[in-house]
XYZ file of C-alpha atoms in Angstrom:
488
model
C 78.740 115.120 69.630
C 78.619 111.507 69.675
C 81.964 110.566 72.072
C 84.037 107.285 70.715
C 86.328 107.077 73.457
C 86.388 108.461 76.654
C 89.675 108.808 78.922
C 89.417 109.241 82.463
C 91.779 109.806 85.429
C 90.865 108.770 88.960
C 92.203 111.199 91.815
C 95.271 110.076 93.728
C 94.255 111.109 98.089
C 97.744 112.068 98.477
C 97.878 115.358 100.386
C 100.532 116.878 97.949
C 98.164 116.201 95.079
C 94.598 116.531 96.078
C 95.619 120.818 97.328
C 96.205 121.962 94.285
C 95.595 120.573 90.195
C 97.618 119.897 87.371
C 97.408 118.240 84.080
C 97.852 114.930 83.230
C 100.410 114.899 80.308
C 99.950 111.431 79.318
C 96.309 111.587 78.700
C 97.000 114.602 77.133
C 99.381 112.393 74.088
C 96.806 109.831 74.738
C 94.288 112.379 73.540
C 96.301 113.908 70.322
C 97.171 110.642 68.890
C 93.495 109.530 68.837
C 92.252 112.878 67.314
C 94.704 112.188 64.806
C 93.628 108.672 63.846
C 90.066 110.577 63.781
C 88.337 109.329 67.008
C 86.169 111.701 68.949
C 87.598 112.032 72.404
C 86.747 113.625 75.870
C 88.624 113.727 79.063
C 87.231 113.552 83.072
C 90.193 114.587 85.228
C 89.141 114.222 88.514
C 92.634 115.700 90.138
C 91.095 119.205 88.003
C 87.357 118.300 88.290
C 87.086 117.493 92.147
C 83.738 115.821 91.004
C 82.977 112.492 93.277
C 83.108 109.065 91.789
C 79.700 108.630 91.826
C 79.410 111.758 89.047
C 81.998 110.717 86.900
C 80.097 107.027 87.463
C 76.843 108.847 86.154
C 78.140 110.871 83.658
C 79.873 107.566 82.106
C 76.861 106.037 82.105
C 74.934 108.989 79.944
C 78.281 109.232 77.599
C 78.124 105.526 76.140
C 81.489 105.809 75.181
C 82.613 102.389 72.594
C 86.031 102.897 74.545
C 87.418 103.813 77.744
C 90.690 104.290 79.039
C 91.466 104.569 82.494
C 94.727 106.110 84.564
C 94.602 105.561 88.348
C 97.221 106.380 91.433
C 98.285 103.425 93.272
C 96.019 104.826 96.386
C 93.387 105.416 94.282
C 93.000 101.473 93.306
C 89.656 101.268 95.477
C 87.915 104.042 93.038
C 89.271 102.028 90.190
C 87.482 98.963 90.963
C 84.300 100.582 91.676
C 84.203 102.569 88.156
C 85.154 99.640 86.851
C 82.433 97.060 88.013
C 79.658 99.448 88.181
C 80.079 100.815 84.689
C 80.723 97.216 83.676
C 77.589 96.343 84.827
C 75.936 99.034 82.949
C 77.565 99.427 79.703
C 78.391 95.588 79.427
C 79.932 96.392 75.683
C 82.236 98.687 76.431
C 85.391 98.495 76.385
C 87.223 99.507 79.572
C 91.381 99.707 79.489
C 93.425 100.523 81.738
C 97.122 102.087 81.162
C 99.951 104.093 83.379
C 102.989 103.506 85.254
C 101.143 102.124 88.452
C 99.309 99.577 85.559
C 102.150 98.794 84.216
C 104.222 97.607 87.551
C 101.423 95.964 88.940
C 99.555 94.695 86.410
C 99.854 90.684 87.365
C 97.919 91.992 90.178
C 95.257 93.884 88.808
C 94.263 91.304 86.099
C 94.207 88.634 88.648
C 91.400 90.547 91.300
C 89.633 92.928 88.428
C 88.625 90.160 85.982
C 86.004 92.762 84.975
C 88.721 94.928 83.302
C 88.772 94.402 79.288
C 92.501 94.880 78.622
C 95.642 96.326 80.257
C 97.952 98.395 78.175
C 101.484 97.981 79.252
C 104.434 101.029 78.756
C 103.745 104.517 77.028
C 100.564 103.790 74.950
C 100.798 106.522 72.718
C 100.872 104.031 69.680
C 99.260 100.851 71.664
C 96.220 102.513 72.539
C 95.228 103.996 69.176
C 95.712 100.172 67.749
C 93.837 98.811 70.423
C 90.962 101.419 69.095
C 91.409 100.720 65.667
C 90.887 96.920 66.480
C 87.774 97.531 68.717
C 86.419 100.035 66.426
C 86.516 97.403 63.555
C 85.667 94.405 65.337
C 89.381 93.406 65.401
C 91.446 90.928 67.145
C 93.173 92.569 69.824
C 94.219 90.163 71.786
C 97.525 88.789 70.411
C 98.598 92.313 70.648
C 102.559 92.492 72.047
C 101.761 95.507 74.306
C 97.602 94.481 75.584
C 97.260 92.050 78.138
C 94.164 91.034 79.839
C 93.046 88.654 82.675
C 93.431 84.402 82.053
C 95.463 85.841 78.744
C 97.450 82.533 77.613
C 100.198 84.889 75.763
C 100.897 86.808 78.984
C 104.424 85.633 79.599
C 104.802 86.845 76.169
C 103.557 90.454 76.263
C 105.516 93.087 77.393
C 106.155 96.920 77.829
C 106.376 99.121 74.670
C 108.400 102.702 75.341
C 108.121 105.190 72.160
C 111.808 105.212 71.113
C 111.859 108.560 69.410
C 109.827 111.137 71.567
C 109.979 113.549 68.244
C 107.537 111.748 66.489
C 104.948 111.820 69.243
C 101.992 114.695 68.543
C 101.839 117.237 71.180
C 99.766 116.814 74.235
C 96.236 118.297 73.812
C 95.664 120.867 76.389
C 91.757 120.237 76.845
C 92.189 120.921 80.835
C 94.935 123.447 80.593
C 92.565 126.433 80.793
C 90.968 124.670 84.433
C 94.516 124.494 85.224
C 95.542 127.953 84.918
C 92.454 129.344 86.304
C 93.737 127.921 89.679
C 96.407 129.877 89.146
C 98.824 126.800 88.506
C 100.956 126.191 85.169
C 101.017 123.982 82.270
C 103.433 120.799 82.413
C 106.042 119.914 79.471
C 108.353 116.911 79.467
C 111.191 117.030 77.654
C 112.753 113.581 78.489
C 110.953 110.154 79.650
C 112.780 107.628 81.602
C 115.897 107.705 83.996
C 119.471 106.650 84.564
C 118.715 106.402 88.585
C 117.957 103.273 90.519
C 116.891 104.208 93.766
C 114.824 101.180 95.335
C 111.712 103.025 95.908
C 110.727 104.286 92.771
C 108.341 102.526 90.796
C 109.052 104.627 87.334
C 112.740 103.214 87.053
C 111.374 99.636 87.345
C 110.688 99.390 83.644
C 112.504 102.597 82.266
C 115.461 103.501 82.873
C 116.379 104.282 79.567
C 116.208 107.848 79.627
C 115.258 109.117 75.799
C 115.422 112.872 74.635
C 113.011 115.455 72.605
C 114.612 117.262 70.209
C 115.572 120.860 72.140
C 113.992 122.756 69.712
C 110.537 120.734 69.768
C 110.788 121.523 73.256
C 111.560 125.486 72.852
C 108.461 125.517 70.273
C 106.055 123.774 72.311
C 107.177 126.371 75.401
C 106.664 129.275 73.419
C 103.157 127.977 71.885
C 101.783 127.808 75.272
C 103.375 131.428 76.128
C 101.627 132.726 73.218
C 98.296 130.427 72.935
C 97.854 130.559 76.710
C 99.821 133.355 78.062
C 101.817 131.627 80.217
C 104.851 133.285 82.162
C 105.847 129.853 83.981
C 106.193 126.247 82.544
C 107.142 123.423 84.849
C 109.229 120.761 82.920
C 108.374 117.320 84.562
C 111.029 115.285 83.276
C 112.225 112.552 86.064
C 115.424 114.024 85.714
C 116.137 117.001 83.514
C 119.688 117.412 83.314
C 120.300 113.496 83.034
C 124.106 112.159 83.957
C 126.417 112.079 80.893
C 128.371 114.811 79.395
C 126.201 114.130 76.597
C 123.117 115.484 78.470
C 124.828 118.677 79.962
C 126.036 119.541 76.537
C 121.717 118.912 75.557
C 120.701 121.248 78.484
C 123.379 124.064 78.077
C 121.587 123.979 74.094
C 118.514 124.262 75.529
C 119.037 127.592 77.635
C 121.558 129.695 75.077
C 118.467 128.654 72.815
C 115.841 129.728 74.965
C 117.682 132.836 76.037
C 118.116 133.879 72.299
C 114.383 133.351 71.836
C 113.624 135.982 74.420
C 110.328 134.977 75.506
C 110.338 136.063 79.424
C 109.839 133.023 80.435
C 110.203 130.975 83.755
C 110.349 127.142 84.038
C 110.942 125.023 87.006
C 112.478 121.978 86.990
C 113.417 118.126 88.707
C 116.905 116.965 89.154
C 119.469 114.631 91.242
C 121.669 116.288 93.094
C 125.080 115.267 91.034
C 123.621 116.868 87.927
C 123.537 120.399 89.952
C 126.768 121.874 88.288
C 127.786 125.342 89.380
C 128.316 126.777 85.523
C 124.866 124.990 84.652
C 122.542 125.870 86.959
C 123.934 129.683 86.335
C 123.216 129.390 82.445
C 119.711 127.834 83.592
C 119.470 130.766 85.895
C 119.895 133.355 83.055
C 117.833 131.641 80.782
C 114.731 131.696 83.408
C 115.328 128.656 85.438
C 113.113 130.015 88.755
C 113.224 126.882 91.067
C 114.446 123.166 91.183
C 112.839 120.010 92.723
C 116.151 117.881 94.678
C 115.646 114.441 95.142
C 117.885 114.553 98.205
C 115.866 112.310 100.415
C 118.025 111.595 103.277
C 121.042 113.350 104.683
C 122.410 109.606 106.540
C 124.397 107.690 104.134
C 123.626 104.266 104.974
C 119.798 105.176 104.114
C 121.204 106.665 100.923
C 122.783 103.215 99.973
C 119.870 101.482 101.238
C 117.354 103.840 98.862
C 120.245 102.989 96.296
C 120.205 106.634 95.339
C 124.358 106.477 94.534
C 125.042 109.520 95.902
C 126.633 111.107 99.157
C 125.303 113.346 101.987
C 128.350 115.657 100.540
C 126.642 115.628 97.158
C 123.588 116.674 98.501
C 125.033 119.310 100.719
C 127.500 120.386 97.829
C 124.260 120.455 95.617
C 121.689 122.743 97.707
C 125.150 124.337 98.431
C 125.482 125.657 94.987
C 121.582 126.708 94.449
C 121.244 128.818 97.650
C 124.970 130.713 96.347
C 123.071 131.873 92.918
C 119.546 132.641 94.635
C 117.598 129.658 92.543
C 114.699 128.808 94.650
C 114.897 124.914 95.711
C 112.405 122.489 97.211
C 113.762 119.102 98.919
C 112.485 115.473 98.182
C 112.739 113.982 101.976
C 112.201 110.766 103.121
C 112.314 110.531 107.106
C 110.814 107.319 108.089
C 111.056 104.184 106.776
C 110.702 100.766 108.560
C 114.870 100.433 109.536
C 115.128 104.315 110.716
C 116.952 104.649 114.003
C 117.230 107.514 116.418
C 120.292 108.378 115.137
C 119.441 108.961 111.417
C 116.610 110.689 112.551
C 119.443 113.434 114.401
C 121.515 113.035 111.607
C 118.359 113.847 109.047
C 117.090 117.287 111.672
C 120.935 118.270 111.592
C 121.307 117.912 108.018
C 118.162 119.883 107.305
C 119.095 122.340 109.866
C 122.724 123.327 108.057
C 120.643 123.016 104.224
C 117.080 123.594 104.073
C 115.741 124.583 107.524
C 112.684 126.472 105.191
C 110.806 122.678 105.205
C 112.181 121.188 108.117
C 108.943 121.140 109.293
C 107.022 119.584 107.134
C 109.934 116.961 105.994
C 109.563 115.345 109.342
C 106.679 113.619 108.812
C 107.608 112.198 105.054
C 107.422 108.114 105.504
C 108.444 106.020 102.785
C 105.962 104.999 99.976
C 105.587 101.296 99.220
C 104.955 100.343 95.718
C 104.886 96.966 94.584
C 107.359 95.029 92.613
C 110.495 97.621 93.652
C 113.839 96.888 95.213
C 112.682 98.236 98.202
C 109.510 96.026 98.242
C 111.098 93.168 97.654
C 113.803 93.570 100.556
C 110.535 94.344 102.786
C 108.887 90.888 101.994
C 111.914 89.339 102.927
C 112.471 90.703 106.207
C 108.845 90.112 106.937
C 108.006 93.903 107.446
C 105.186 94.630 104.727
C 101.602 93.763 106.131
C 97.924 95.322 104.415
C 97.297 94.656 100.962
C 99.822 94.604 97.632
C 97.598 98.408 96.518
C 98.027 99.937 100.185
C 101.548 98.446 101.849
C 102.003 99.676 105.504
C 105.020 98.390 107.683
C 106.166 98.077 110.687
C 109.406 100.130 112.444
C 112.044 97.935 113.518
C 112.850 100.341 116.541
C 109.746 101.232 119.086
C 111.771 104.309 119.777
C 111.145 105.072 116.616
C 107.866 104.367 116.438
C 107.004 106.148 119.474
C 108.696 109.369 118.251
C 106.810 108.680 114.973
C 103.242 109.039 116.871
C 104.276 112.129 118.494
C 105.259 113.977 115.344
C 102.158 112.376 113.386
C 99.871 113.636 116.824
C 101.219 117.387 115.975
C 100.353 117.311 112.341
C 97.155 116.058 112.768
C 95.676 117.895 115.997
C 98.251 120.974 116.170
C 99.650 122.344 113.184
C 96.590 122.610 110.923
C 94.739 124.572 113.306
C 97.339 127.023 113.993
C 98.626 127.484 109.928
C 94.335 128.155 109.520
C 94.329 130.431 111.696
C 97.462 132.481 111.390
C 96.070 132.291 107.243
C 92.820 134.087 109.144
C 94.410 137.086 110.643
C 96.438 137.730 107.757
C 93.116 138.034 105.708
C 92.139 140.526 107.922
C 95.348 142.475 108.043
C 95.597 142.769 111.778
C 99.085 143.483 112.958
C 99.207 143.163 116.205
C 97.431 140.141 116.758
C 99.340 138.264 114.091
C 102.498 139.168 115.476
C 101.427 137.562 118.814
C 100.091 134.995 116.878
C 103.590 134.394 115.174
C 105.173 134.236 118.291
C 102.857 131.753 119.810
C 102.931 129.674 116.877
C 107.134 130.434 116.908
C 107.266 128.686 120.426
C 104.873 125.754 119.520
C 106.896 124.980 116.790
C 110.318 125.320 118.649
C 108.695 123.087 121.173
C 107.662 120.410 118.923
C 111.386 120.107 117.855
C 113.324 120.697 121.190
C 111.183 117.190 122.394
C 112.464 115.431 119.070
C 115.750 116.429 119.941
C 115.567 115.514 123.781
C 113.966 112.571 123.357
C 116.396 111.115 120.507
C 119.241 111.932 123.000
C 117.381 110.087 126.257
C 113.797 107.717 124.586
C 110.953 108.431 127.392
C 107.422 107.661 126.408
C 106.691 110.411 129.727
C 108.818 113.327 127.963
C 106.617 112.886 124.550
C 103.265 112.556 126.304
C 103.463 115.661 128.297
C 104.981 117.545 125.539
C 102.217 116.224 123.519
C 99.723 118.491 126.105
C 101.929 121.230 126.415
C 101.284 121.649 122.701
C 97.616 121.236 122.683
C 97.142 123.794 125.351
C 99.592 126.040 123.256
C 97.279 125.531 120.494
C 94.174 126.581 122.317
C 96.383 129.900 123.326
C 96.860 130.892 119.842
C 92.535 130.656 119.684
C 92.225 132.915 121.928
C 92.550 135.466 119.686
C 90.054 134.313 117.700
């Protein structure tokens, strides 16, 4: 089959993303809207495929696809402008687009270094993309196009984000990779909202959308129990920004959605995404009933003035009164945790460790290392520049601390994630396999006293900073480490 248009999704290195795969739910509506108009379409997901660049490069090249249309992570920018030039090179007719949230923020940018790049589709190109095909497919004018921009365009300062205001009339997502999905034994995504109401100053989604828009709760229920049927799925994780949302209005929406769900009686478990001021005791209990198995918390920090800093509008009481409420009706819960950023001090570090301690001592552990993301054009960003703290370039922001405590502390922690931790996790993993009792039960011990270790010299050194104290607790860990291979 001769493929028109060929959609393609370049693999963020983020450690949360490249250990496990998941589908890509806007290529996925990409995909169904273009079948629809009657284009012949294939996807190359390389989150699901794994495949190097250079293969997806090559296999590109042997496709000789009319369109293209790329998605890429922020930290995946460097692949982008390889496909891009290369294939440009190669296929110099055509046309390569690029679309996406990170696009969309930064796409002043992108258009100014990646002149190769044909066009830019700004906001949710359901509708934008399919016109832009139409147009190339018939030789078309694209370029005056509200929602397409492109590099040296002279309409620029005219063109501007297009979000679909009724979600209902989108086509469901197609589900080429779902299969590869559930193989890994992961589960299919569902949104159910786009947008939020939040503006914390990190978050490059509610730069351009926060208005939050709504499927219709019974488009949602049918498209859940399609994939329970079509796929035999017994888990569906609903990737809205924020399910609940924050009015009355929205409650009223999400109690609809689980009486309706439990009257359906499908056996089915969903997870979901929420702030912690829409976790509602009477909710979250209907949710519960209805098959509601575990809830992602943005909490990230329990120190208020890092709260109002991330401009999350929220309390540490909030989030305490929040995680409060799940662990009292036995809904699983995993924290959003930000621990570092360039104005932490020593004492919101102790204020984060006891905070995590008295809620969600399961991941204090790996919450400790969690720095702060950059991403261009935020609140956050912008405050940075000012103060003269971002350095590197605008696709790959580091920073400096303003407290060499901090810092210092910062390099220990990083030095037992990187030389101790993985070794001992891979083994421990090891003698498990081989269901040897004894030895992992010395083994959890060992690895119980490296880890109490690791955050006793936190703790001491946030009460009394020595550069001595984390160096030799730095070896005392290492030679723990080599203990625990001993029983290799």
């Amino acid at each position: 089959m001769n493929i028109q248009v060929l959609l393609i999704v370049l693999q963020s290195t983020k450690e949360y993303v490249t250990d496990r795969i998941f589908e890509h739910l806007g290529i996925g509506y990409l995909t169904s809207a273009l079948r629809q108009a009657g284009y012949t379409v294939k996807i190359i997901d390389q989150n699901i495929t794994k495949i190097p660049l250079q293969q997806i490069i090559s296999k590109t090249l042997e496709l000789k696809p009319t369109l293209i249309g790329l998605s890429c992570y922020q930290d995946s920018y460097s692949a982008l402008t390889d496909f891009v030039k290369t294939v440009k090179e190669q296929l110099p007719t055509t046309h390569i687009s690029l679309g996406g949230v990170f696009a969309t923020n930064t796409y002043t940018y992108i258009l100014s270094e990646l002149r190769e790049l044909d066009s830019l589709v700004l906001g949710e190109g359901e509708n934008t993309f399919v016109e832009l095909a139409e147009s190339i497919f018939s030789a078309q004018d694209w370029t005056k196009h509200p929602h397409i921009t492109f590099a040296n365009d002279p309409l620029w300062e005219q063109k501007y984000p297009k979000y679909e205001e009724s979600l209902d009339s989108l086509i469901e997502p197609a589900r080429d990779t779902l299969p590869a999905v559930l193989q890994q034994g992961m589960s299919p995504l569902i949104l159910s909202s786009r947008g939020c109401y939040g503006r914390c100053s990190y978050c490059s989604i509610t730069t351009n959308t926060r208005n939050r828009r709504c499927r219709n709760i019974n488009s949602v229920l049918d498209e859940m129990e399609r994939l329970h049927y079509d796929y035999q799925v017994k888990h569906i994780q609903i990737v809205d920004d924020t399910f609940v949302g924050g009015s009355h209005q929205d409650s009223l929406r999400i109690e609809e959605f689980a009486r309706e769900l439990i009257n359906r009686k499908l056996d089915l478990q969903f997870t979901v995404e929420c702030r912690s001021n829409e976790v509602k005791v009477d909710l979250m209990k209907l949710l519960k009933q209805a098959g509601l198995r575990s809830v992602f918390l943005g909490v990230e920090s329990g120190y208020q003035p890092t709260l109002n800093l991330f401009q999350k509008d929220l309390t540490v009481k909030d989030n305490e009164q929040a995680i409060q409420i799940l662990q009292n009706l036995g809904i699983n819960y995993t924290v959003g945790f930000i621990m570092f950023h360039p104005y932490t001090t020593l004492a919101e570090v102790e204020a984060n460790i006891n905070f995590l301690f008295k809620t969600d001592q399961r991941n204090l552990l790996y919450s400790l290392k969690n720095m702060l993301q950059v991403f261009p054009n935020t609140p956050i960003a912008t405050k940075l520049k000012k103060d003269a703290k971002l350095t590197g370039p605008w696709h790959g922001y580091t920073y400096s601390f303003s407290n060499q405590d901090v810092l210092q502390l910062y390099d220990y922690i990083i030095t037992f994630y990187l030389k101790v931790l993985p070794d001992i996790e891979r083994l421990g993993v090891r003698f498990r396999e081989r269901s040897d009792p004894d030895r992992s039960k010395k083994m959890a011990a060992l690895n119980g006293e490296i880890c109490t270790l690791f955050i006793e010299t936190i703790l001491t050194y946030i009460k009394e900073p020595s550069p001595q104290l984390l160096k030799d607790r730095t070896q005392e860990l290492l030679n723990l480490k080599l203990e625990v291979t001993k029983f290799v």
